[in-house]
Coordinates of C-alpha atoms and ligand atoms in Angstrom, one line a residue:
Chain A
M200 CA 0.2 0.0 0.0
A201 CA 1.6 3.2 -1.1
K202 CA 2.1 5.9 1.7
H203 CA 0.5 8.9 -0.3
A204 CA -2.6 8.7 -2.6
T205 CA -1.4 9.9 -5.9
P206 CA -4.4 10.0 -8.2
K207 CA -3.0 12.5 -10.7
L208 CA 0.3 10.6 -11.1
D209 CA -1.4 7.4 -11.5
Q210 CA -2.8 8.7 -14.8
L211 CA 0.7 8.8 -16.2
E212 CA 1.0 5.3 -15.8
S213 CA -1.2 4.6 -18.5
G214 CA -0.3 5.3 -22.3
P215 CA 2.7 3.6 -24.3
W216 CA 5.6 5.6 -23.4
P217 CA 7.5 4.2 -20.2
S218 CA 6.0 5.7 -17.4
F219 CA 8.2 7.4 -14.7
V220 CA 5.7 7.0 -12.1
S221 CA 5.5 3.2 -12.5
D222 CA 9.3 3.1 -12.3
I223 CA 9.6 5.1 -9.1
K224 CA 6.6 2.9 -7.6
Q225 CA 8.7 -0.3 -8.7
E226 CA 11.5 1.1 -6.9
A227 CA 9.4 2.4 -3.8
E228 CA 8.2 -1.2 -3.7
N229 CA 11.8 -2.8 -3.8
R230 CA 13.1 -0.7 -1.1
A231 CA 9.9 -2.0 1.2
K232 CA 10.5 -5.7 0.4
N233 CA 14.4 -4.9 0.9
P234 CA 15.0 -8.3 -0.7
K235 CA 18.9 -8.0 -0.1
G236 CA 18.5 -7.0 3.4
L237 CA 20.4 -3.7 3.2
D238 CA 20.8 -1.3 5.8
Y239 CA 19.6 1.9 3.9
Q240 CA 21.4 4.8 4.9
I241 CA 18.5 7.2 4.1
P242 CA 14.8 7.0 4.8
V243 CA 13.6 3.6 3.1
D244 CA 10.4 5.4 1.8
C245 CA 12.3 8.5 0.1
P246 CA 11.1 7.4 -3.2
E247 CA 7.3 7.3 -1.9
D248 CA 7.8 10.7 -0.4
L249 CA 9.1 12.0 -3.7
L250 CA 5.7 10.9 -5.5
G251 CA 4.1 12.5 -2.1
V252 CA 5.6 15.5 -2.9
L253 CA 5.2 15.6 -6.8
E254 CA 1.6 15.1 -6.5
L255 CA 1.3 17.8 -4.1
S256 CA 3.2 20.1 -6.9
Y257 CA 0.5 18.7 -9.3
N258 CA -2.4 19.8 -7.3
D259 CA -0.8 23.3 -6.5
G260 CA 0.7 23.9 -9.6
E261 CA 3.9 25.0 -7.7
T262 CA 7.1 23.8 -6.7
H263 CA 8.0 22.4 -3.2
W264 CA 11.6 22.7 -2.9
K265 CA 13.3 25.5 -1.1
H266 CA 15.5 27.9 -2.6
G267 CA 19.1 26.8 -3.3
G268 CA 21.3 24.5 -1.2
I269 CA 25.1 24.7 -0.8
V270 CA 26.5 21.1 0.2
G271 CA 29.7 19.6 -1.1
V272 CA 32.7 17.3 -0.4
F273 CA 36.0 18.7 0.8
G274 CA 38.5 19.7 -1.9
Y275 CA 35.8 20.5 -4.4
G276 CA 33.7 23.4 -5.0
G277 CA 30.9 21.8 -6.8
G278 CA 29.8 18.5 -7.9
V279 CA 26.6 18.3 -5.6
I280 CA 23.2 20.2 -5.8
G281 CA 21.9 20.7 -2.6
R282 CA 18.0 20.6 -2.1
Y283 CA 15.6 20.6 0.6
C284 CA 11.6 20.0 0.7
D285 CA 9.7 23.0 1.9
Q286 CA 7.2 20.5 3.6
P287 CA 9.7 18.4 5.4
E288 CA 7.3 17.5 8.2
K289 CA 4.8 15.8 5.3
F290 CA 7.6 14.3 3.5
P291 CA 10.5 13.5 5.6
G292 CA 11.9 10.9 3.2
V293 CA 12.6 14.2 0.9
A294 CA 13.4 16.4 3.8
H295 CA 17.1 16.3 2.1
F296 CA 17.3 15.4 -1.2
H297 CA 20.7 16.1 -3.0
T298 CA 21.7 15.4 -6.4
V299 CA 25.1 14.1 -7.0
R300 CA 26.6 14.7 -10.5
L301 CA 29.2 11.9 -11.4
N302 CA 31.5 12.4 -14.6
Q303 CA 30.3 9.9 -17.4
P304 CA 32.7 8.2 -19.8
S305 CA 33.0 9.4 -23.5
G306 CA 30.0 8.6 -25.6
K307 CA 28.4 6.9 -22.5
Y308 CA 29.5 3.4 -23.1
Y309 CA 29.0 1.0 -20.1
T310 CA 29.5 -2.6 -19.0
S311 CA 26.8 -4.2 -16.9
E312 CA 29.4 -4.5 -14.4
Y313 CA 29.9 -1.0 -14.0
L314 CA 26.5 -0.1 -13.8
R315 CA 25.7 -2.9 -11.4
A316 CA 28.3 -1.4 -8.9
L317 CA 27.1 2.0 -9.0
C318 CA 23.8 0.8 -8.2
D319 CA 25.0 -1.2 -5.4
I320 CA 26.3 2.2 -4.1
W321 CA 23.1 4.2 -4.6
D322 CA 20.8 1.8 -3.5
L323 CA 22.4 1.5 -0.1
R324 CA 23.2 5.4 0.4
G325 CA 20.8 7.3 -2.0
S326 CA 17.3 6.9 -3.1
G327 CA 17.6 4.6 -5.5
L328 CA 16.7 7.1 -8.3
T329 CA 18.6 8.5 -11.0
N330 CA 18.8 10.3 -14.2
M331 CA 20.6 8.9 -17.2
H332 CA 21.9 11.3 -18.0
G333 CA 22.0 14.9 -17.0
S334 CA 21.7 17.3 -20.2
T335 CA 25.3 18.2 -19.7
G336 CA 26.3 14.7 -19.8
D337 CA 26.8 13.6 -16.3
I338 CA 25.4 10.6 -14.5
V339 CA 22.8 11.9 -12.2
L340 CA 22.1 10.4 -8.6
L341 CA 18.9 11.8 -7.6
G342 CA 18.2 12.3 -3.9
T343 CA 20.2 11.8 -0.8
T344 CA 21.5 13.4 2.6
T345 CA 24.0 15.6 3.6
P346 CA 26.1 12.9 5.7
Q347 CA 25.8 10.4 2.8
L348 CA 28.0 12.7 0.2
E349 CA 31.4 12.1 1.7
E350 CA 30.6 8.3 1.9
I351 CA 29.3 8.4 -1.6
F352 CA 32.4 10.2 -2.7
W353 CA 34.8 7.8 -1.1
E354 CA 32.9 5.0 -2.4
V355 CA 33.0 6.2 -6.2
T356 CA 36.5 7.3 -6.0
H357 CA 37.9 4.3 -4.3
N358 CA 35.9 1.7 -5.8
L359 CA 34.6 2.8 -8.7
D360 CA 37.4 4.9 -9.9
T361 CA 35.1 7.3 -10.6
D362 CA 34.9 11.5 -10.0
L363 CA 32.4 13.7 -9.5
G364 CA 31.0 16.1 -12.3
G365 CA 31.0 19.9 -12.5
S366 CA 28.7 22.5 -11.0
G367 CA 29.0 26.1 -10.0
S368 CA 30.9 28.8 -11.7
N369 CA 33.7 26.6 -13.4
L370 CA 34.2 24.3 -16.3
R371 CA 31.2 21.6 -16.5
T372 CA 31.6 18.3 -17.3
P373 CA 32.4 17.7 -20.9
A374 CA 30.6 15.6 -23.3
D375 CA 30.9 14.3 -26.9
C376 CA 29.0 12.6 -29.8
L377 CA 29.9 8.9 -29.8
G378 CA 32.2 9.9 -33.0
Q379 CA 34.6 7.0 -34.2
T380 CA 33.6 4.7 -32.1
R381 CA 30.6 4.0 -34.4
C382 CA 30.0 6.5 -37.0
E383 CA 31.9 6.9 -40.2
Y384 CA 31.2 10.6 -40.4
A385 CA 33.5 11.3 -37.6
C386 CA 36.3 13.5 -38.5
Y387 CA 38.4 13.3 -35.2
D388 CA 38.4 11.2 -32.4
T389 CA 35.7 13.0 -30.0
S390 CA 35.8 10.7 -27.1
A391 CA 39.7 10.9 -27.1
L392 CA 39.2 14.6 -27.1
A393 CA 36.6 14.7 -24.4
L394 CA 38.6 12.4 -21.8
E395 CA 41.9 14.4 -22.4
M396 CA 40.2 18.0 -21.9
T397 CA 38.4 16.3 -19.0
R398 CA 41.6 15.0 -17.4
E399 CA 43.8 18.1 -18.5
Y400 CA 41.4 20.7 -16.8
Q401 CA 40.2 18.5 -13.3
D402 CA 41.3 21.5 -11.4
E403 CA 39.0 24.1 -13.4
L404 CA 36.1 21.6 -13.2
H405 CA 36.3 20.9 -9.2
R406 CA 37.1 24.4 -8.0
P407 CA 35.1 27.3 -9.4
A408 CA 37.6 29.9 -10.4
F409 CA 35.6 31.6 -13.5
P410 CA 33.3 34.5 -13.8
Y411 CA 30.6 32.2 -14.6
K412 CA 30.0 28.3 -16.0
F413 CA 31.8 27.4 -18.9
K414 CA 31.1 24.1 -21.1
F415 CA 32.9 22.0 -23.7
K416 CA 31.3 19.9 -26.1
F417 CA 32.7 17.9 -29.0
D418 CA 30.7 17.0 -32.3
G419 CA 32.5 14.7 -34.7
C420 CA 30.9 16.6 -37.7
P421 CA 28.7 19.2 -38.6
N422 CA 25.4 17.0 -38.0
G423 CA 26.0 17.8 -34.1
C424 CA 24.9 14.9 -32.4
V425 CA 25.9 16.2 -29.0
A426 CA 24.6 19.9 -29.9
A427 CA 28.0 21.6 -29.1
I428 CA 27.2 24.8 -31.2
A429 CA 24.1 25.3 -28.8
R430 CA 25.2 24.1 -25.6
S431 CA 28.6 24.7 -25.0
D432 CA 30.5 28.0 -24.6
F433 CA 33.5 26.1 -26.4
S434 CA 32.4 24.1 -29.2
V435 CA 34.4 21.9 -31.3
I436 CA 33.0 20.6 -34.5
G437 CA 34.8 18.2 -36.9
T438 CA 35.3 18.9 -40.5
W439 CA 37.7 18.4 -43.6
K440 CA 39.7 20.5 -45.9
D441 CA 40.0 18.2 -49.1
G442 CA 37.2 17.3 -51.2
I443 CA 34.2 14.7 -50.7
K444 CA 35.3 11.3 -51.7
I445 CA 32.8 9.9 -54.4
D446 CA 32.5 6.3 -55.3
Q447 CA 30.9 6.1 -58.6
A448 CA 29.8 2.6 -58.5
A449 CA 28.0 3.1 -55.5
V450 CA 26.4 6.6 -56.6
K451 CA 24.6 4.3 -59.5
A452 CA 23.7 1.7 -57.0
Y453 CA 21.6 4.6 -55.4
V454 CA 20.3 5.8 -58.5
A455 CA 19.4 2.1 -59.3
G456 CA 17.5 1.7 -56.1
E457 CA 20.0 -1.0 -54.8
F458 CA 20.9 1.3 -51.8
K459 CA 18.2 3.3 -49.8
P460 CA 18.7 7.2 -49.5
N461 CA 19.5 8.2 -46.2
A462 CA 20.3 4.7 -45.1
G463 CA 16.5 4.1 -45.2
A464 CA 15.8 7.0 -42.6
H465 CA 12.5 7.8 -44.5
S466 CA 11.4 4.4 -45.2
G467 CA 7.9 5.0 -43.1
R468 CA 6.7 6.6 -46.0
D469 CA 6.5 6.1 -49.8
W470 CA 8.5 9.1 -51.0
G471 CA 8.9 7.5 -54.6
K472 CA 11.8 6.5 -56.3
F473 CA 15.2 8.1 -55.6
D474 CA 16.0 11.0 -57.5
L475 CA 19.5 12.1 -57.1
V476 CA 18.9 15.6 -59.0
E477 CA 16.0 16.5 -56.6
E478 CA 17.2 14.9 -53.5
V479 CA 21.0 15.8 -53.8
V480 CA 22.0 18.1 -56.4
K481 CA 19.5 20.7 -56.0
R482 CA 19.7 20.6 -52.4
C483 CA 23.1 21.5 -52.0
P484 CA 23.0 24.9 -50.3
S485 CA 26.3 25.8 -52.7
E486 CA 25.3 24.5 -55.9
A487 CA 28.3 22.6 -55.8
I488 CA 27.2 19.2 -57.1
S489 CA 27.0 18.2 -60.8
W490 CA 25.4 15.1 -62.3
D491 CA 25.9 14.1 -65.6
G492 CA 23.5 11.0 -65.8
S493 CA 26.6 8.8 -65.0
T494 CA 29.2 10.7 -63.0
M495 CA 28.6 12.9 -60.0
S496 CA 31.3 15.8 -59.0
I497 CA 31.8 18.1 -56.4
D498 CA 33.3 21.4 -56.8
R499 CA 35.4 21.1 -53.5
K500 CA 36.0 25.2 -53.3
E501 CA 32.5 25.8 -53.3
C502 CA 31.4 22.9 -50.8
V503 CA 30.7 24.3 -47.3
R504 CA 30.6 20.6 -45.9
C505 CA 27.0 21.0 -44.7
M506 CA 27.0 17.0 -44.9
H507 CA 23.6 17.1 -46.9
C508 CA 25.0 15.1 -50.0
I509 CA 27.1 12.6 -47.4
N510 CA 24.2 12.1 -45.2
T511 CA 21.7 11.2 -48.1
M512 CA 24.4 8.6 -49.7
P513 CA 26.7 7.4 -47.0
R514 CA 27.8 4.7 -49.0
A515 CA 28.7 6.6 -52.1
L516 CA 30.2 9.8 -50.4
R517 CA 32.5 10.2 -47.7
I518 CA 34.3 12.7 -45.4
G519 CA 37.8 13.9 -46.9
D520 CA 41.0 12.8 -45.6
E521 CA 42.4 16.2 -44.5
R522 CA 40.5 16.1 -41.1
G523 CA 40.4 18.5 -38.2
A524 CA 37.9 20.9 -36.7
S525 CA 36.4 24.2 -36.3
I526 CA 36.3 25.9 -33.1
L527 CA 33.2 28.1 -32.3
C528 CA 32.4 30.0 -28.9
G529 CA 29.8 31.5 -27.1
A530 CA 26.7 29.6 -27.1
K531 CA 24.3 30.1 -24.1
A532 CA 20.6 30.0 -23.1
P533 CA 18.4 33.4 -23.0
I534 CA 19.5 34.7 -19.4
L535 CA 20.6 37.6 -19.1
D536 CA 20.8 39.2 -22.4
G537 CA 19.4 36.7 -25.1
A538 CA 20.0 33.2 -26.7
Q539 CA 23.2 32.7 -28.5
M540 CA 24.7 29.8 -30.5
S541 CA 28.4 29.8 -30.8
S542 CA 30.1 32.0 -33.2
L543 CA 33.0 30.8 -35.6
V544 CA 36.2 31.5 -34.0
V545 CA 39.0 29.1 -35.6
P546 CA 38.0 27.7 -38.9
F547 CA 40.3 25.0 -39.0
V548 CA 42.3 23.4 -36.3
E549 CA 44.6 20.1 -36.1
A550 CA 42.4 17.6 -33.8
E551 CA 44.8 15.0 -33.0
A552 CA 46.0 13.7 -29.7
P553 CA 47.5 15.2 -27.3
F554 CA 45.1 18.4 -28.9
D555 CA 47.8 21.0 -28.0
E556 CA 46.3 23.2 -30.6
I557 CA 42.9 23.2 -29.2
K558 CA 44.2 23.4 -25.6
E559 CA 46.0 26.7 -26.6
V560 CA 43.0 28.2 -27.6
V561 CA 41.0 27.4 -24.5
E562 CA 43.8 28.9 -22.4
N563 CA 43.9 31.8 -24.2
I564 CA 40.3 32.4 -24.1
W565 CA 40.3 31.5 -20.3
D566 CA 43.0 34.0 -19.7
W567 CA 41.1 36.7 -21.2
W568 CA 37.6 35.9 -19.9
M569 CA 38.6 35.4 -16.4
E570 CA 40.2 38.8 -16.3
E571 CA 37.7 40.5 -18.2
G572 CA 34.4 38.9 -17.6
K573 CA 32.2 40.2 -15.3
N574 CA 30.2 38.4 -12.4
R575 CA 27.9 35.7 -13.8
E576 CA 28.7 36.8 -17.6
R577 CA 29.0 34.0 -19.9
L578 CA 31.6 33.9 -22.5
G579 CA 28.8 34.8 -25.3
E580 CA 28.0 38.1 -23.2
T581 CA 31.6 39.1 -22.7
M582 CA 32.1 38.6 -26.6
K583 CA 28.8 41.0 -27.4
R584 CA 30.2 43.5 -24.7
L585 CA 33.8 43.6 -25.5
S586 CA 33.5 42.4 -29.2
L587 CA 34.1 39.3 -31.5
Q588 CA 37.5 41.5 -32.7
K589 CA 38.8 41.2 -29.1
L590 CA 38.2 37.3 -29.0
L591 CA 40.1 37.2 -32.2
E592 CA 42.9 39.3 -30.7
V593 CA 43.1 37.2 -27.8
T594 CA 43.0 33.8 -29.5
G595 CA 46.1 35.1 -32.1
Q596 CA 43.3 34.7 -34.8
Q597 CA 43.8 36.9 -38.1
A598 CA 40.3 38.3 -38.7
D599 CA 38.9 36.6 -42.0
P600 CA 35.6 36.9 -43.9
R601 CA 34.5 33.3 -42.6
H602 CA 34.4 34.8 -39.2
V603 CA 30.9 36.8 -40.4
M604 CA 27.8 35.8 -41.7
E605 CA 27.8 39.4 -43.3
P606 CA 29.8 42.6 -42.8
R607 CA 28.5 45.0 -40.6
H608 CA 25.8 47.6 -41.9
N609 CA 26.1 50.6 -39.4
P610 CA 29.2 52.8 -39.9
Y611 CA 30.3 53.3 -36.1
I612 CA 33.5 51.8 -37.0
F613 CA 36.3 51.9 -34.3
F614 CA 39.8 52.4 -35.3
K615 CA 43.0 51.7 -33.2
E616 CA 44.8 55.0 -32.8
E617 CA 48.0 53.6 -34.4
E618 CA 46.2 53.0 -37.6
V619 CA 45.3 56.6 -38.6
P620 CA 47.7 59.1 -39.5
G621 CA 48.5 61.6 -37.0
G622 CA 46.8 59.8 -34.0
W623 CA 43.8 61.4 -31.7
D624 CA 45.8 64.3 -30.3
R625 CA 44.6 67.5 -32.4
D626 CA 45.0 71.0 -31.4
I627 CA 41.7 73.0 -31.9
T628 CA 43.8 76.2 -32.3
E629 CA 45.5 74.6 -35.4
Y630 CA 42.2 73.6 -36.9
R631 CA 40.6 77.1 -36.2
K632 CA 43.6 78.4 -38.3
R633 CA 41.9 77.1 -41.4
H634 CA 38.3 77.1 -40.5
L635 CA 37.0 80.4 -38.4
R636 CA 34.1 79.9 -35.9
Chain B
M53 CA 15.2 27.0 10.7
A54 CA 17.4 25.8 13.4
E55 CA 19.4 27.7 16.2
V56 CA 22.4 26.6 17.6
S57 CA 24.4 27.6 20.9
F58 CA 28.1 28.2 21.4
K59 CA 30.1 29.4 24.5
G60 CA 27.1 31.3 25.7
K61 CA 26.3 33.0 21.9
T62 CA 23.1 31.5 20.2
F63 CA 23.0 31.9 16.0
E64 CA 20.1 31.0 14.1
V65 CA 21.1 29.1 10.9
D66 CA 19.5 27.4 7.7
E67 CA 19.7 23.6 6.6
D68 CA 23.2 24.2 5.1
G69 CA 24.6 26.1 8.2
F70 CA 24.9 29.6 6.9
L71 CA 23.8 32.3 9.5
L72 CA 20.4 34.1 8.4
R73 CA 21.9 37.4 9.5
F74 CA 25.3 38.9 8.9
E75 CA 24.9 41.1 12.2
E76 CA 24.8 38.1 14.3
W77 CA 28.1 37.1 13.3
S78 CA 30.6 36.7 16.1
P79 CA 34.4 35.2 16.6
E80 CA 32.6 32.6 18.3
W81 CA 30.9 31.7 15.1
V82 CA 34.1 31.1 13.4
E83 CA 35.1 28.5 16.1
F84 CA 31.9 26.8 16.2
V85 CA 32.1 26.0 12.3
K86 CA 35.5 25.3 11.6
E87 CA 35.3 21.8 12.4
S88 CA 32.4 21.0 10.2
E89 CA 34.5 22.9 7.4
G90 CA 37.5 20.6 8.1
I91 CA 39.5 23.3 9.8
A92 CA 41.6 22.3 13.0
E93 CA 43.3 25.9 13.9
I94 CA 42.2 29.4 12.6
T95 CA 45.3 30.5 11.4
E96 CA 46.6 34.5 10.3
D97 CA 45.8 33.2 6.8
H98 CA 42.5 32.1 7.4
Q99 CA 41.7 35.2 9.2
K100 CA 42.9 37.4 6.2
I101 CA 40.5 36.0 4.2
L102 CA 37.6 36.2 6.4
D103 CA 38.4 39.7 7.0
F104 CA 39.0 40.5 3.4
L105 CA 35.4 39.0 2.7
Q106 CA 33.8 40.8 5.5
D107 CA 35.2 44.1 4.5
Y108 CA 34.1 43.5 0.9
Y109 CA 30.4 42.7 2.0
K110 CA 30.2 45.6 4.2
K111 CA 31.4 47.9 1.7
N112 CA 29.5 46.2 -1.6
G113 CA 26.7 44.0 -0.3
I114 CA 27.8 41.2 -2.3
A115 CA 30.4 38.6 -1.6
P116 CA 33.8 39.0 -4.1
M117 CA 34.4 37.1 -7.3
V118 CA 36.7 34.4 -6.6
R119 CA 39.2 36.4 -8.9
I120 CA 38.7 39.5 -6.6
L121 CA 39.5 37.6 -3.5
S122 CA 42.6 35.9 -4.8
K123 CA 44.0 39.1 -5.9
N124 CA 43.3 41.1 -2.8
T125 CA 44.5 38.7 -0.6
G126 CA 47.2 37.3 -2.6
F127 CA 46.1 33.6 -2.1
K128 CA 45.8 31.4 -5.3
L129 CA 42.7 29.3 -5.5
K130 CA 44.8 26.1 -4.6
Q131 CA 45.7 27.9 -1.3
V132 CA 42.4 28.9 -0.6
Y133 CA 41.4 25.4 -0.6
E134 CA 44.3 24.4 1.6
L135 CA 43.0 26.7 4.2
F136 CA 39.1 26.2 3.2
P137 CA 38.7 22.7 2.0
S138 CA 35.0 23.2 1.1
G139 CA 36.3 26.4 -0.7
P140 CA 35.5 30.3 -0.7
G141 CA 31.7 29.7 -0.9
K142 CA 30.9 26.8 1.4
G143 CA 33.5 27.2 3.4
A144 CA 35.1 30.8 3.8
C145 CA 31.7 32.7 3.2
K146 CA 30.0 30.4 5.7
M147 CA 32.7 31.2 8.4
A148 CA 32.8 34.8 7.5
G149 CA 29.2 35.1 8.2
L150 CA 27.9 36.0 4.3
P151 CA 24.8 35.0 3.2
K152 CA 24.5 31.7 1.3
P153 CA 25.7 31.8 -2.3
T154 CA 23.1 31.5 -4.8
G155 CA 22.4 30.6 -8.6
C156 CA 23.3 27.9 -10.5
V157 CA 25.6 26.0 -8.3
Ligands
HEM867 C1 31.7 65.4 -43.7 C2 30.5 65.9 -43.1 C3 29.8 65.0 -42.4 C4 29.8 63.4 -42.0 C5 30.8 62.6 -42.3 C6 28.5 63.2 -41.4 C7 28.3 61.9 -41.2 C8 27.3 61.5 -40.5 C9 27.3 60.1 -40.2 C10 27.9 59.1 -40.1 C11 25.7 59.9 -39.7 C12 25.1 58.9 -39.0 C13 24.2 58.3 -40.3 C14 23.3 57.2 -39.4 O1 22.8 57.4 -38.5 O2 23.3 56.1 -39.9 C15 25.1 61.2 -39.5 C16 23.5 61.8 -39.2 C17 23.3 63.0 -39.4 N1 24.2 64.2 -40.0 FE1 25.9 64.4 -40.7 N2 27.9 64.3 -41.4 C18 28.3 65.3 -42.0 C19 27.8 66.9 -41.9 C20 26.9 66.9 -41.4 C21 26.2 68.5 -41.6 C22 27.1 69.4 -42.0 C23 25.3 68.4 -40.8 C24 24.1 69.5 -40.4 C25 24.1 70.6 -40.7 C26 24.6 67.1 -40.4 C27 23.8 66.8 -39.9 C28 23.2 65.3 -39.7 C29 22.1 64.8 -39.2 C30 20.9 65.7 -38.6 C31 22.0 63.6 -38.8 C32 21.2 62.6 -38.2 C33 20.3 62.0 -39.6 C34 19.5 61.0 -39.0 O3 19.8 60.3 -38.0 O4 18.5 60.8 -39.5 N3 25.9 66.3 -41.1 N4 26.0 62.2 -40.1
HEM868 C1 13.6 70.5 -31.0 C2 14.8 70.1 -31.8 C3 15.4 69.0 -32.0 C4 14.7 67.6 -31.8 C5 13.3 67.3 -31.4 C6 15.5 66.6 -32.3 C7 15.7 65.6 -32.5 C8 16.7 64.3 -32.8 C9 16.3 63.1 -32.7 C10 14.7 62.1 -32.4 C11 17.4 62.5 -33.3 C12 17.5 60.9 -33.3 C13 18.4 60.4 -31.9 C14 18.4 58.7 -32.2 O1 18.2 58.3 -33.4 O2 18.9 58.3 -31.2 C15 18.4 63.5 -33.4 C16 19.7 63.5 -33.7 C17 20.4 64.2 -34.2 N1 20.2 65.8 -34.1 FE1 18.5 66.4 -33.4 N2 16.8 67.4 -32.8 C18 16.7 68.5 -32.4 C19 17.5 69.6 -32.9 C20 18.9 69.4 -33.4 C21 19.7 70.6 -33.7 C22 19.4 72.1 -33.8 C23 20.6 69.8 -34.2 C24 22.1 70.6 -35.1 C25 22.3 71.7 -35.1 C26 20.6 68.7 -34.3 C27 21.4 67.7 -34.6 C28 21.3 66.2 -34.6 C29 22.4 65.3 -35.1 C30 23.5 65.7 -35.6 C31 22.0 64.1 -34.8 C32 22.6 62.9 -34.9 C33 23.1 62.2 -33.5 C34 23.5 61.1 -33.7 O3 23.2 60.0 -34.7 O4 24.3 60.4 -32.7 N3 19.4 68.2 -33.8 N4 17.8 64.8 -32.9
SF4_869 S1 28.1 14.5 -35.0 FE1 28.7 13.7 -36.7 S2 30.6 12.1 -36.3 FE2 29.5 12.8 -34.4 S3 27.9 10.8 -34.3 FE3 26.8 12.8 -35.4 S4 26.8 12.3 -37.1 FE4 28.6 10.8 -36.1
SF4_870 S1 28.4 18.7 -48.2 FE1 26.9 20.3 -48.8 S2 27.7 21.8 -49.7 FE2 29.2 19.8 -49.8 S3 28.6 19.5 -52.1 FE3 27.4 18.1 -50.1 S4 25.6 19.3 -50.2 FE4 26.8 20.5 -51.3

């Protein structure tokens, strides 16, 4: 028998999609039965009280968590999101309901052995509820009490070789698309870069030293499977410099209907016979493709590497061999001064281990932003306030037409004094000798 | 909200052990909190950081950015963590009696 009546939540147990309510109830039941005879370190009915407080919020249309919460582990300035219920008497099981962020592996590949060991720790010391995974990438352990934080930290570091993720005004947990592990579009090893950058900047991740949060994300190609361009202050997106590789025999196989366009992604509907001209040639944004009925060719100088033709004919078209990545900066959510996607800063950078070229760009940006960024100002806002030009300067980038979508249309142009003959020091009396008042 | 007593003084605190009112701060508060923040003895260096935080807060009404704390006290972030294991926010600001840090922590 459940501890609280949850008529509204119960409705969310119907329908085809996996129900979070059914799952939480299952865990509540499991804890009540305690088949392993665990000595639960936080209230056994924690998941039931969570459903109770959630039902109350469904009724009130209001959250029932108090403002903020500052808890953590010694040595780190982040990693745990403290949280307290605003009805602790009614729902003592979630009086404390802190979230622990754990650093996930690149590409989120696991062994069942690892996940079992993690669940064993969390069953004993937490609520048994998780989020796989947080939007930034972390494994999220959802709900425990303050005294358990150091215990959990000890166990995950000593027994699982796993560290906490990031939170606060620091480098947050980096994340990547699965890259070369199982994608033929990957232009560099995103997993290796994510791991390398996570290790290199552990200190920046665990001890907030920045004006505000800062995120890394690594996409293997412009398809953006980890959405680096929209969700990271520092977005690395793979690309290539030479031409797209064309297998003419495979092109013919697509035209003949032997190979399915887009690897069969649209097979749920009848779109007719594959039409190379309509579906690829005419859709190329740069009109860089030609097809004479038997041979396909691409003008590599005009190709913007949008991925469309490759995505449509993956068995015939392949990324080039001179690979690397672009670096874009400044993506952020709307608060304070409006949403931003990242802007191109480095059009092409080498992306081979140990990734020194990429680290150099990161460190140049941090040196500048840590000094010039205002309190709680994201990199994107600092770029707006102090200009893209300043960012190019501090990263040693020569301004280049690729840095803009289009040139400015207003004439409020700043010049450096040294660029202007005579400089800024002028004498009005000299001027008046030629122009009477 | 809880009330704690130490050496004849009482302090009102929240769940995270932050003082509710800066004005209630007294040297006894530091003595009371230090153990839970992993500090055995308050040294001159600890005091220097606490004094700076309090001065800055009185003058500006906010806690200083980490960078400003480091610049003014001369302690690198690494040293700040050696002195205050849970860091400048949870450790030093709590002991100095400043309000609890907020935002997307
Ligand atoms: C070489 C001489 C001049 C230069 C280079 C110059 C330049 C400019 C520029 C760059 C603007 C701003 C345009 C914009 O908002 O897009 C402007 C606006 C204006 N200028 Fe001039 N100007 C000159 C002479 C004058 C003179 C002699 C007068 C008046 C006697 C004048 C009156 C104005 C006014 C009223 C505006 C505002 C127009 C508006 O906002 O609609 N300007 N000027
Ligand atoms: C009642 C008298 C006036 C009114 C209501 C008036 C109104 C305005 C307005 C609305 C603007 C545009 C502001 C903006 O775009 O942000 C402007 C700009 C300007 N006005 Fe006037 N104005 C008056 C008199 C004058 C006079 C007498 C002069 C020069 C002798 C003058 C010179 C200019 C100039 C040069 C600008 C452009 C400033 C800039 O773009 O930065 N105005 N005025
Ligand atoms: S971003 Fe590109 S390389 Fe990475 S998984 Fe997606 S398609 Fe593949
Ligand atoms: S990658 Fe995009 S721009 Fe380049 S040829 Fe293919 S469709 Fe055209």
